[in-house]
Amino acid sequence: MAEVANPGSDVPPNQTIYINNLNEKIKLDELKKSLNAVFSQFGKIVEVLAFKTLKHKGQAWVVFEEVSSATNALRQMQGFPFYDKPMRIQYAKTKSDVIAKADGTFVPREKRKRHEERGKKKKEQQDANQAAVGMNYPGAYGVAPPLSQIPYMGAKPIVPEVPAAPNNILFVQNLPHEATTLMLSLLFRQYPGFKEVRMVEAKPGIAFVEYENEMQSTVAMNALQNFKMVENAMLITYAKK
């Protein structure tokens, strides 16, 4: 089982942060996605761990690639209202291998490295085979690369030609596929006057966020402008009425 540092103990900074006081009513998959969305602004996340067991309820671990990312996340997100409960964050006393043991997914480093190298070589061979198949197709304008090689760049921002006048509704663009109403509510509800989030199912990548008045919407817009959700920087403007 993973050990957790006591708040007063002298635990050196490391890539893994331990979070508790989480809302236990949130489903595990939704919790992991939301944590990833909130913490990805600080750097590359290796994994987010949370378990169904009673002993681990209300807790999670976020493993970053860099120690500096974990440090910034701990400092800036301490007490962040996450699903109506302030997060309590500290460095994990032990690193992610121990957490993996608790989850039953631990693989020794050498064995894991060999496994990853085999997987990487297999993927490279598959991509090479796909490219070779594509080269045999006589496309009129050249050969299209396999879909697996085309990165998803997020929904293309729809920039209004004429900026809308300040009002109580915000128009949010460039959201990632993983974005949900719950995730956005989590971010925007920390600012006074929040009313609701509306997403457009037919148009992924955009949402509308309503506040009680334009002063409150302006505060939220300024605070969350370019906030990175997963890897997409949000573009926020006033909605056209």
Coordinates of N, CA and C in Angstrom, one line a residue, residues 2 9 42 70 79 100 105 119 155 163 195:
A2 N 0.4 2.3 -0.7 CA 1.2 3.5 -0.7 C 1.2 4.2 0.6
S9 N 5.8 16.3 8.2 CA 7.0 15.5 8.0 C 7.8 16.1 6.9
F42 N 0.0 22.0 -15.4 CA 1.2 22.1 -14.7 C 2.4 21.3 -15.4
A70 N 5.0 18.8 -10.2 CA 4.3 18.4 -9.0 C 4.3 19.5 -8.0
G79 N -6.2 23.5 -1.6 CA -7.5 24.1 -1.2 C -8.4 24.4 -2.4
A100 N 1.5 1.5 -7.6 CA 1.2 0.4 -8.6 C 1.1 -0.9 -7.9
T105 N -0.7 -3.6 -10.3 CA -0.2 -3.4 -11.7 C 1.3 -3.2 -11.7
G119 N 6.8 -2.8 -27.2 CA 5.6 -2.1 -27.6 C 5.9 -1.0 -28.6
A155 N -10.7 21.1 -31.1 CA -11.7 21.8 -32.0 C -11.1 23.1 -32.5
P163 N -16.3 41.3 -31.8 CA -16.4 40.9 -30.4 C -17.7 41.3 -29.8
K195 N -23.8 30.2 -12.6 CA -25.1 29.6 -12.7 C -25.1 28.2 -13.4

